[in-house]
Coordinates of N, CA, C and O in Angstrom, one line a residue:
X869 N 0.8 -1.2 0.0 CA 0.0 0.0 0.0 C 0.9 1.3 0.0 O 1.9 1.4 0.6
X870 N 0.2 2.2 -1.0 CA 1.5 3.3 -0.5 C 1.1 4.6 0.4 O -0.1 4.9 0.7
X871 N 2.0 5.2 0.8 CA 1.5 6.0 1.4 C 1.1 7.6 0.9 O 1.4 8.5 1.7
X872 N 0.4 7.7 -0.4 CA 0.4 8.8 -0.9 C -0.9 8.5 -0.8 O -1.5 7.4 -0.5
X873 N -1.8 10.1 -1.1 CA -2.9 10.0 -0.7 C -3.2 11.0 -1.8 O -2.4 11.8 -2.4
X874 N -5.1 10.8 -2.1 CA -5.1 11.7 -3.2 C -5.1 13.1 -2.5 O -4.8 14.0 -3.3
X875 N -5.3 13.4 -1.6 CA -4.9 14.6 -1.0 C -3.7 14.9 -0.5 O -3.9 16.1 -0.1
X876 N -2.5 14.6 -0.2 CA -1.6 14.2 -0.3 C -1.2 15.0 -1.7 O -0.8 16.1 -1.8
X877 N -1.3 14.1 -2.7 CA -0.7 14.9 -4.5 C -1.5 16.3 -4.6 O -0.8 17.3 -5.0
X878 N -2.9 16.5 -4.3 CA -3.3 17.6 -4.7 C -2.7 18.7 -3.7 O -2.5 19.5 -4.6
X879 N -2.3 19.2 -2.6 CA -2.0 19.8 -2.0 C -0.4 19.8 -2.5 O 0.2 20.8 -2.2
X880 N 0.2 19.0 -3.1 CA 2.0 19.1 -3.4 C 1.7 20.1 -4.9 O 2.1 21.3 -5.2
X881 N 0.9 19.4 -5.5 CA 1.0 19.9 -7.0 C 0.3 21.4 -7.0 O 0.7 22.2 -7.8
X882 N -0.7 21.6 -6.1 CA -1.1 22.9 -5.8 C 0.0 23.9 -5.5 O 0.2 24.9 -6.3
X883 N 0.8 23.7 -4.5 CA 2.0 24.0 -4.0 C 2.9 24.6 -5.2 O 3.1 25.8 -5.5
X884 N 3.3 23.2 -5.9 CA 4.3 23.3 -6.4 C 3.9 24.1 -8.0 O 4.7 24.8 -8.6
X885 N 2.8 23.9 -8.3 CA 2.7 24.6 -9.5 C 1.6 25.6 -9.7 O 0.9 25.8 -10.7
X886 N 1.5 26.3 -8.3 CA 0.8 27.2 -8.0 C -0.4 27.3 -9.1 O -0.8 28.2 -9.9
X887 N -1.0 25.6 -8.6 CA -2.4 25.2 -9.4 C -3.9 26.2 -9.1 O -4.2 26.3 -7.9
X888 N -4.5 26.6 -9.9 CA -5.8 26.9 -9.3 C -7.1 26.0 -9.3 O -8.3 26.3 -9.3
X889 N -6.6 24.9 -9.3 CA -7.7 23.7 -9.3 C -6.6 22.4 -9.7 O -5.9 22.3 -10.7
X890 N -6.7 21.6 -8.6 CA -6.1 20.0 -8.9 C -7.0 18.8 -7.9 O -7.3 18.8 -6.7
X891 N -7.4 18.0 -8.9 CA -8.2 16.9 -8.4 C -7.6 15.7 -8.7 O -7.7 15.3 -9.9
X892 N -6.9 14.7 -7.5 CA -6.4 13.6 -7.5 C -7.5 12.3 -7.6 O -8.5 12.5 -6.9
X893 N -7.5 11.4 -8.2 CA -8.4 10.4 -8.0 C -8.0 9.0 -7.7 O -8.3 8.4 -8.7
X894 N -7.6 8.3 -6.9 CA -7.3 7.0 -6.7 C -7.8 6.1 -7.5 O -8.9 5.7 -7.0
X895 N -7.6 5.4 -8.4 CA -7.7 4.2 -9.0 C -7.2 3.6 -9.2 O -6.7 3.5 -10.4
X896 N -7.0 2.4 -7.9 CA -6.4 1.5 -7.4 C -6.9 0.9 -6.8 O -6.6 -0.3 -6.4
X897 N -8.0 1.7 -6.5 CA -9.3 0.2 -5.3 C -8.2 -0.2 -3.8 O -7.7 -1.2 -3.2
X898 N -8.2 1.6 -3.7 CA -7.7 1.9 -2.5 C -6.3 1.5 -2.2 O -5.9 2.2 -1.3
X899 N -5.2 0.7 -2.7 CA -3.9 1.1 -2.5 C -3.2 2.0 -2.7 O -2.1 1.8 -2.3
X900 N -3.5 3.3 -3.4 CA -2.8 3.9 -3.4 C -1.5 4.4 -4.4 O -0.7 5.4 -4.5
X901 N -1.5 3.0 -5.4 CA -0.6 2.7 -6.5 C -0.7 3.6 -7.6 O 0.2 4.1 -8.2
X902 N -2.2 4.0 -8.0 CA -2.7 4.6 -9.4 C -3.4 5.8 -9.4 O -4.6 5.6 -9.4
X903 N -3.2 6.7 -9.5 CA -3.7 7.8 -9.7 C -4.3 8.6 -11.2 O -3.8 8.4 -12.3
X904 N -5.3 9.5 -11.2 CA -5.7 10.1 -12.0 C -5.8 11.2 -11.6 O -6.6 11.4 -10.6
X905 N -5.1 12.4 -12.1 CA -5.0 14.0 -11.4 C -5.3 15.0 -12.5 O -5.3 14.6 -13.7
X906 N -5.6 16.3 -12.4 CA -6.2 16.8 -13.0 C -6.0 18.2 -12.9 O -6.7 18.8 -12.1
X907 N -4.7 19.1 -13.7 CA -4.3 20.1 -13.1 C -4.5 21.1 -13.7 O -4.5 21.1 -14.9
X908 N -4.8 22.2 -13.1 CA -5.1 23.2 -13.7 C -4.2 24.8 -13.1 O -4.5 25.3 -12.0
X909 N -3.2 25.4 -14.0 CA -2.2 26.2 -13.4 C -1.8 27.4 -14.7 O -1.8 27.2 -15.9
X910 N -1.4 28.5 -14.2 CA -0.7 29.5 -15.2 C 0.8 28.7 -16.0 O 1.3 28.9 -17.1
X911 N 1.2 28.1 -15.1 CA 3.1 27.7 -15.4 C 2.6 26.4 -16.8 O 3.4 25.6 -17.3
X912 N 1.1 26.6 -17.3 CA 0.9 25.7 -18.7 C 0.9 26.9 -19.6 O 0.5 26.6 -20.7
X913 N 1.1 28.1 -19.5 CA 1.2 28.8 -20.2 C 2.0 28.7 -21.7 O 3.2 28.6 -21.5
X914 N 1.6 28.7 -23.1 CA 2.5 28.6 -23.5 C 3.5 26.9 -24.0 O 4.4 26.6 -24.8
X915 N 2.8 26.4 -23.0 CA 4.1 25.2 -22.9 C 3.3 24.2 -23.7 O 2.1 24.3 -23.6
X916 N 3.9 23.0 -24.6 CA 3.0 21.9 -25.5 C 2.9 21.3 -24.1 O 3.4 21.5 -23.0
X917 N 1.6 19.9 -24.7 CA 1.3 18.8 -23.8 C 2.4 18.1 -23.3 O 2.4 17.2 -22.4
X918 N 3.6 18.5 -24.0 CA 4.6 17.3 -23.3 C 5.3 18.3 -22.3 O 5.5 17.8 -21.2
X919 N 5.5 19.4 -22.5 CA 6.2 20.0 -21.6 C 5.2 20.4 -20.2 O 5.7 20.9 -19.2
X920 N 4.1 20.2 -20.2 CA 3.1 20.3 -19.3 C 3.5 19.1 -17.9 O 3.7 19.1 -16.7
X921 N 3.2 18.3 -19.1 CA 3.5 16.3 -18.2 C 5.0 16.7 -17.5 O 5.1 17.1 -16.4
X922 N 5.9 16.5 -18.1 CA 6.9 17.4 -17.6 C 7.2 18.2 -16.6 O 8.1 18.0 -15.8
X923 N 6.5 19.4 -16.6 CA 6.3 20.3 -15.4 C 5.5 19.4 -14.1 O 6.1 19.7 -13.0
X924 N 4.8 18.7 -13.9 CA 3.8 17.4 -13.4 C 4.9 16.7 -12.7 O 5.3 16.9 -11.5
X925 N 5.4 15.6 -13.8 CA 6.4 15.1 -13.2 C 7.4 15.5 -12.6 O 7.6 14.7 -11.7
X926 N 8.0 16.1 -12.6 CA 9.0 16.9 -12.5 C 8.6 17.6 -10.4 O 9.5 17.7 -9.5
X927 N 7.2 18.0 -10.2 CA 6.7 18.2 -8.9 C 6.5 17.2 -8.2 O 6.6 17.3 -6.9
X928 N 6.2 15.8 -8.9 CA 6.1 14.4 -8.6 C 6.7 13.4 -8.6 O 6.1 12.3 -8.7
X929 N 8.5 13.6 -8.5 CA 9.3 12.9 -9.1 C 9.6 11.6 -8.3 O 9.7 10.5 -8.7
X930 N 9.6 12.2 -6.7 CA 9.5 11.1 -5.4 C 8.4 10.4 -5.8 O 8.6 9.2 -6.2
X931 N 7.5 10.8 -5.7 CA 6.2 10.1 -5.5 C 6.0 8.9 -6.9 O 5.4 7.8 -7.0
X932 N 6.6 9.7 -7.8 CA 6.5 8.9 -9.3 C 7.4 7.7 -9.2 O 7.3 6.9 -10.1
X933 N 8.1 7.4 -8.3 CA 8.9 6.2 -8.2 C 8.2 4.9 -7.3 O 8.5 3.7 -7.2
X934 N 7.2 5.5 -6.7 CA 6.3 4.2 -6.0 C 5.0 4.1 -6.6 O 4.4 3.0 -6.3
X935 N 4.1 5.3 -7.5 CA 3.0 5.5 -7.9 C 2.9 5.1 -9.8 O 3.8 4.8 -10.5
X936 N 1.8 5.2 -10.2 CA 1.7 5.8 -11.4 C 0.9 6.5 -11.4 O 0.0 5.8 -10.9
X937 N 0.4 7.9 -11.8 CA -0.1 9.1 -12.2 C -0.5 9.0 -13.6 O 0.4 9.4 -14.3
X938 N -1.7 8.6 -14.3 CA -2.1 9.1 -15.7 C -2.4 10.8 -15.3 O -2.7 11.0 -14.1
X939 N -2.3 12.0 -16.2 CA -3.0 13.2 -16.2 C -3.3 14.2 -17.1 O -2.7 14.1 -18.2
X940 N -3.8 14.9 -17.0 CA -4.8 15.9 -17.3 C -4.2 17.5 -17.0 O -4.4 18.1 -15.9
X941 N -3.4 18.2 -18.3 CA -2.8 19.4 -17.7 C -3.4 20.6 -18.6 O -3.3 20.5 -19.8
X942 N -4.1 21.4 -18.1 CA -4.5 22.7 -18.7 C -4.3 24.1 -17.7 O -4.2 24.3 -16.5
X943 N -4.3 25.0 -18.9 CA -4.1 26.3 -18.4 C -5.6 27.0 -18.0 O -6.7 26.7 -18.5
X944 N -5.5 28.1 -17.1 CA -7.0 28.1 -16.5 C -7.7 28.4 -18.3 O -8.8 27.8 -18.6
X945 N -7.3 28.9 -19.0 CA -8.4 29.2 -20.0 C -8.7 27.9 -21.1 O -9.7 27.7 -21.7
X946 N -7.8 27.2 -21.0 CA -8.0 25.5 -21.5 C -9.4 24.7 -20.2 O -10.3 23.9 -20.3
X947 N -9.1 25.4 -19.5 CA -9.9 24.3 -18.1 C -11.2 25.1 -18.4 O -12.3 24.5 -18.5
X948 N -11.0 26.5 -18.5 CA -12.7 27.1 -19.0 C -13.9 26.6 -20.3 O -15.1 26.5 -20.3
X949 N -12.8 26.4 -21.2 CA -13.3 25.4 -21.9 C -13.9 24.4 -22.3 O -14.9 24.3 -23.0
X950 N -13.3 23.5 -21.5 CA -13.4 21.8 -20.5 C -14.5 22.3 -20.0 O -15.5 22.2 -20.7
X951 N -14.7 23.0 -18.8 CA -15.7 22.8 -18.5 C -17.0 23.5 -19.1 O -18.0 23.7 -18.4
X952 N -17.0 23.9 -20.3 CA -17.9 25.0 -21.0 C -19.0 23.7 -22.0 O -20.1 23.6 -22.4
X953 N -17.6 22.6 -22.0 CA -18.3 21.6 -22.9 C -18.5 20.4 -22.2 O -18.1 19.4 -22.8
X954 N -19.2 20.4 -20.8 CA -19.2 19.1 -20.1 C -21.0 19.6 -19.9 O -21.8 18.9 -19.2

């Protein structure tokens, strides 16, 4: 089991990439292994999808060595979007 929690990631990645919305999801059926996160920050400004994951990883590099993290990186006006068409 690990010891990361989805609040746990959302509070680091908030931190670290001075996110204005991040939602962690556990899918792992509670160990703690698999994550789905969902970030939303200015520092996507500009930057492609790879350089995003990148910035991500890069906040999660510890944690990325016991976990796996699929994610979701947009800038707030990408995330306005997203949610304009849900």
């Amino acid at each position: 089991m690990s010891k990361y929690t989805s609040k746990y990631l959302e509070d680091k990645l908030t931190e670290r990439l001075e996110a204005k919305y991040v939602k962690a999801i556990d899918e792992s059926d509670g160990c703690g292994g698999k994550f789905s996160v969902t970030v939303v920050s200015d520092q996507f400004k500009g930057k492609t999808l790879l350089q995003k994951h990148r910035l991500v990883n890069t906040a999660l590099a510890e944690e990325l060595k016991e976990i796996h993290a699929s994610q979701k990186s947009y800038t707030p006006e990408e995330w306005e979007k997203v949610q304009q068409h849900q």
